[in-house]
JSON list of C-alpha atoms in Angstrom, two decimals:
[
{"chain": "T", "resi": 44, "resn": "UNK", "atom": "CA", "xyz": [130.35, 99.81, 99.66]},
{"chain": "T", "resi": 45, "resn": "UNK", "atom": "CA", "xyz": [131.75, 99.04, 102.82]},
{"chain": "T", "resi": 46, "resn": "UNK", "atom": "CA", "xyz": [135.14, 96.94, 104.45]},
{"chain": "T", "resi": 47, "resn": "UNK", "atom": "CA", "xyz": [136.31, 95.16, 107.79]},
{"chain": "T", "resi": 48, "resn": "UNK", "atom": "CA", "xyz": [136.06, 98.64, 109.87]},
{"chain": "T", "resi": 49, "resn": "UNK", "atom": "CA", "xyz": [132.64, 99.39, 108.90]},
{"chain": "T", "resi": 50, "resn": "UNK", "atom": "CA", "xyz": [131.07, 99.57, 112.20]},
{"chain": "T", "resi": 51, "resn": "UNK", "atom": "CA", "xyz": [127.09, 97.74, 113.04]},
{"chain": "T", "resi": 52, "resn": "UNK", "atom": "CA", "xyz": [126.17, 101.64, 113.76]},
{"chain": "T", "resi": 53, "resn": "UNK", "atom": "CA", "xyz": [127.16, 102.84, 110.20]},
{"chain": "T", "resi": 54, "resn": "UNK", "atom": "CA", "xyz": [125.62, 99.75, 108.22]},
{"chain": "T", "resi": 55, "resn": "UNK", "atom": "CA", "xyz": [122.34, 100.65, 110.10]},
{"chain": "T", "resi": 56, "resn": "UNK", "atom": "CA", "xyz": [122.62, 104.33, 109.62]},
{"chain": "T", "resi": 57, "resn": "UNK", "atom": "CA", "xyz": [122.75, 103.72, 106.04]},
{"chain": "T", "resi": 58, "resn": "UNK", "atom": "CA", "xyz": [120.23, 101.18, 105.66]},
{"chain": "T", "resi": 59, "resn": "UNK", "atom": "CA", "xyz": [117.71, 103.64, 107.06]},
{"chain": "T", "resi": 60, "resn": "UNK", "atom": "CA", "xyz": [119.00, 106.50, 104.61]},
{"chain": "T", "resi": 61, "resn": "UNK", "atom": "CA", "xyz": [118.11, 104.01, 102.04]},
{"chain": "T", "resi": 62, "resn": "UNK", "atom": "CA", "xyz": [114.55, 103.62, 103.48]},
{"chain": "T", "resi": 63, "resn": "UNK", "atom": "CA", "xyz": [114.33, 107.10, 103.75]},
{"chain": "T", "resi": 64, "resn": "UNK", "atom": "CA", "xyz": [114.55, 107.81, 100.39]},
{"chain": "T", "resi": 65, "resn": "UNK", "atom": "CA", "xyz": [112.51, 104.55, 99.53]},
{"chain": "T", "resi": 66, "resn": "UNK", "atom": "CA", "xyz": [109.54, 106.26, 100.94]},
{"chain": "T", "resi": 67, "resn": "UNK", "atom": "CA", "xyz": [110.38, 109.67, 99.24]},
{"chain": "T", "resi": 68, "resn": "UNK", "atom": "CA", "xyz": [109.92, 107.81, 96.37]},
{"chain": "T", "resi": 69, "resn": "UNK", "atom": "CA", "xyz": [106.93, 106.04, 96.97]},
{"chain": "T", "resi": 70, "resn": "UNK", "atom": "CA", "xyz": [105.10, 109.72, 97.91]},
{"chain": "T", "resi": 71, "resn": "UNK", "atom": "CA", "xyz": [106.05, 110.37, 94.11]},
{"chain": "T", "resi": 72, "resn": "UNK", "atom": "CA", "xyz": [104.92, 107.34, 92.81]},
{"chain": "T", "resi": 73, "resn": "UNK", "atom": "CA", "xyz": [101.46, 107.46, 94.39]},
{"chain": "T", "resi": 74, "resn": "UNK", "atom": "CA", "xyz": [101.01, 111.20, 93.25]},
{"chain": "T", "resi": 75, "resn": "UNK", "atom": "CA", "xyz": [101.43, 109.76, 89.90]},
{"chain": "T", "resi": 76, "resn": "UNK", "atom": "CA", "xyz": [99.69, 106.89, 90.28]},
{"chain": "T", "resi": 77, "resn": "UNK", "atom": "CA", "xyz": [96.91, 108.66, 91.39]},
{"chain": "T", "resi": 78, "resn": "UNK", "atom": "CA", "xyz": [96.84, 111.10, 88.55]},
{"chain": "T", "resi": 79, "resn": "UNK", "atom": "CA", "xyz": [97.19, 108.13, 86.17]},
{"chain": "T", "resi": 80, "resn": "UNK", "atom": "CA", "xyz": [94.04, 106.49, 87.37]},
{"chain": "T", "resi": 81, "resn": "UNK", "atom": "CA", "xyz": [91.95, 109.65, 87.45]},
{"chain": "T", "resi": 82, "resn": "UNK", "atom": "CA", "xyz": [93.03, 109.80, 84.07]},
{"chain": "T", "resi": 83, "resn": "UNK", "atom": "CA", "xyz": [92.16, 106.11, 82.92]},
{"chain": "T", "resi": 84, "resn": "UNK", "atom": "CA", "xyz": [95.21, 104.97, 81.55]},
{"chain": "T", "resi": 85, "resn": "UNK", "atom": "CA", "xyz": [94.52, 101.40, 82.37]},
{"chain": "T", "resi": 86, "resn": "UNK", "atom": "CA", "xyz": [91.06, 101.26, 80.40]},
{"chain": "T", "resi": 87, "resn": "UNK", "atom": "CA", "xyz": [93.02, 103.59, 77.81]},
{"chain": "T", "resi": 88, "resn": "UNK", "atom": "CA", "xyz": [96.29, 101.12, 77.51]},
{"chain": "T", "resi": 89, "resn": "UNK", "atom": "CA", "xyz": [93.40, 97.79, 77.37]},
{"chain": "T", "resi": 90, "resn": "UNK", "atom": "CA", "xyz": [94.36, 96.50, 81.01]},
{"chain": "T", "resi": 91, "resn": "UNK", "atom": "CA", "xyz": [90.81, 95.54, 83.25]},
{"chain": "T", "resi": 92, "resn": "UNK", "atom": "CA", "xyz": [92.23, 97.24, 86.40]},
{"chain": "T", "resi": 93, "resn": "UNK", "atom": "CA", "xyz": [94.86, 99.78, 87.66]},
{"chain": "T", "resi": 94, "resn": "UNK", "atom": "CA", "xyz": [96.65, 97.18, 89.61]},
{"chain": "T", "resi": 95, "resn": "UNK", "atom": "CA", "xyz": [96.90, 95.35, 86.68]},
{"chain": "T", "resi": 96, "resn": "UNK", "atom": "CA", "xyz": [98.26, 98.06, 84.94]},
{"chain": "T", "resi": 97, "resn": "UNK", "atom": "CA", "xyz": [100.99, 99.28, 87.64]},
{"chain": "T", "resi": 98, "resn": "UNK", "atom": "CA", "xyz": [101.96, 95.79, 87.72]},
{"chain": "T", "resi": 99, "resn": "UNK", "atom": "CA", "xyz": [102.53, 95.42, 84.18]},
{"chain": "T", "resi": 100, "resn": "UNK", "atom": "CA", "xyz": [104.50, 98.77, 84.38]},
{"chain": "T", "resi": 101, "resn": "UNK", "atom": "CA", "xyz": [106.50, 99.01, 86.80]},
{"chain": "T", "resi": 102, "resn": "UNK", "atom": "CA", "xyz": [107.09, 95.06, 86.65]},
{"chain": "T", "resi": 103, "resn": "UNK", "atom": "CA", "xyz": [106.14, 94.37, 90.64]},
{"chain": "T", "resi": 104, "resn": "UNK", "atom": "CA", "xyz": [103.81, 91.29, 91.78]},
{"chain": "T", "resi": 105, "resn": "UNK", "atom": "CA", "xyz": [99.92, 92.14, 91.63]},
{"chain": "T", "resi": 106, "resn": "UNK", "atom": "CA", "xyz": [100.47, 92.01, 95.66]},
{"chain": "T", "resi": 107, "resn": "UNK", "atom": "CA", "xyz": [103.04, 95.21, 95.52]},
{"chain": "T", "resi": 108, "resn": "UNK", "atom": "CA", "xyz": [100.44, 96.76, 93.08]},
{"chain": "T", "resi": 109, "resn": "UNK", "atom": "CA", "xyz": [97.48, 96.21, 94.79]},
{"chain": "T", "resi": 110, "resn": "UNK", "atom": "CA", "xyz": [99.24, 97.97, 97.85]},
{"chain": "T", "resi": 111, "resn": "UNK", "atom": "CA", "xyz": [100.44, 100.73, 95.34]},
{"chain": "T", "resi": 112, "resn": "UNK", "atom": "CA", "xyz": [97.31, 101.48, 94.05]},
{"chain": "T", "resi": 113, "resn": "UNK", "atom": "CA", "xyz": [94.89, 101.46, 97.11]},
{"chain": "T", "resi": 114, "resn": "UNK", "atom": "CA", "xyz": [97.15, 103.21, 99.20]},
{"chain": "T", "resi": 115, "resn": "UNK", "atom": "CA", "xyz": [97.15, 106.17, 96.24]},
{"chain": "T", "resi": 116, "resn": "UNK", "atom": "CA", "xyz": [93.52, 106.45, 96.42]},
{"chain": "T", "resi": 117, "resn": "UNK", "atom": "CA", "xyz": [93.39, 105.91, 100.06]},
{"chain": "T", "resi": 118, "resn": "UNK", "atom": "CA", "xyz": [95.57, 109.16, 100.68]},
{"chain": "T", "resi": 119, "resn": "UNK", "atom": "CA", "xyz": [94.02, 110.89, 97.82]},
{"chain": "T", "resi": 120, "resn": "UNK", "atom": "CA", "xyz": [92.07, 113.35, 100.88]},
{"chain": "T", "resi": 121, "resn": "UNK", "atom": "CA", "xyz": [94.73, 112.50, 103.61]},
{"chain": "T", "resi": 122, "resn": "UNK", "atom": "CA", "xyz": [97.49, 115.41, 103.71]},
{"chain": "T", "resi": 123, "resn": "UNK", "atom": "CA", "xyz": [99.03, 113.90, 106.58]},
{"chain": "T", "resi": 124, "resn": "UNK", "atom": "CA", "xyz": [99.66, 110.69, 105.83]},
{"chain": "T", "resi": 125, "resn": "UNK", "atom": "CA", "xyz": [101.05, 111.92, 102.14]},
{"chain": "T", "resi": 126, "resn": "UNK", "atom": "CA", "xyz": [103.31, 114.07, 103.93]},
{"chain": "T", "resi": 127, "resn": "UNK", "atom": "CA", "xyz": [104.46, 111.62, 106.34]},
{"chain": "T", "resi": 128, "resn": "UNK", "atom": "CA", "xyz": [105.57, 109.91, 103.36]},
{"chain": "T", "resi": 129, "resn": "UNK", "atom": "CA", "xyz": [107.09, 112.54, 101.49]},
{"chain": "T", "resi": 130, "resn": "UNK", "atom": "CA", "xyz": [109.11, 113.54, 104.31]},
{"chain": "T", "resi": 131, "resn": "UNK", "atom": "CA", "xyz": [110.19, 110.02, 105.11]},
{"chain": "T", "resi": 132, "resn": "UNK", "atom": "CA", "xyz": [108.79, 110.17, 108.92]},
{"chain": "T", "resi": 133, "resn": "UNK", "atom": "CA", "xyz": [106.76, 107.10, 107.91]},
{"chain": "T", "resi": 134, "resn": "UNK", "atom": "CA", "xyz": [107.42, 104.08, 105.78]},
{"chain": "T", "resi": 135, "resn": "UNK", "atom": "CA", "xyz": [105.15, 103.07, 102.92]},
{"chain": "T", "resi": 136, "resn": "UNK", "atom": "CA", "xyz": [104.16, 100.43, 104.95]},
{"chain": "T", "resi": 137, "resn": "UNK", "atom": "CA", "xyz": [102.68, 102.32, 108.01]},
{"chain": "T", "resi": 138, "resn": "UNK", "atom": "CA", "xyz": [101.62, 105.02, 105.66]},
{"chain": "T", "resi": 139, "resn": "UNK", "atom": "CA", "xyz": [99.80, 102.10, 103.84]},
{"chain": "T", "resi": 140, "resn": "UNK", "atom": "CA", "xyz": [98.23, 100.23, 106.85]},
{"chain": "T", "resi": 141, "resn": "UNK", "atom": "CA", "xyz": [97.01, 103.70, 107.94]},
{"chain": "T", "resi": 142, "resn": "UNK", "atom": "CA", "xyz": [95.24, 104.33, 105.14]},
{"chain": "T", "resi": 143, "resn": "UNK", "atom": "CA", "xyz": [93.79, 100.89, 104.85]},
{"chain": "T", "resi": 144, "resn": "UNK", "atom": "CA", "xyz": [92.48, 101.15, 108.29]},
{"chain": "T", "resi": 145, "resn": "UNK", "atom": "CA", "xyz": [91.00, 104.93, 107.43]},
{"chain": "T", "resi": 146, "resn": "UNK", "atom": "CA", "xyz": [89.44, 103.63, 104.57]}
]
């Protein structure tokens, strides 16, 4: 992925790429989240909660899920913050702690 005469500039230039695209795909996965809970699936598939569903799915800790989950249905009515997201000028994390405090 890299050698010797990979500069500090170019490791950090990726690393944020990476993140970049991290929270492009976390804008997907709440949209679908989202659409899977107004749907039921967790009651539907037997689990007692979303979060315990998402976990199961996607195989994170109840934590991650728990911030998955909440952070779909906070920005269910919040444009911005979903397109902050989607268009990587925010990390999931700020995107989440928004919405939290919103809420």
């Amino acid at each position: 992925m890299f050698d010797s005469s990979t500069t500090i500039d170019e490791l950090e230039t990726r690393l944020l790429a990476h993140e970049r695209t991290i929270s492009r795909h976390r804008a997907a996965q709440l949209e679908l989240i989202r659409a899977l809970d107004q749907a039921q699936v967790a009651s539907g598939d037997g689990c007692r909660t979303m979060v315990e569903w998402v976990s199961g799915r996607l195989d994170v800790e109840p934590i991650t899920a728990l911030a998955l989950v909440n952070t779909a249905r906070n920005t269910a009515s919040n444009e911005p913050l979903v397109t902050a997201l989607a268009e990587a000028t925010a990390s999931f994390d700020r995107v989440a702690a928004t919405a939290r405090l919103r809420a």
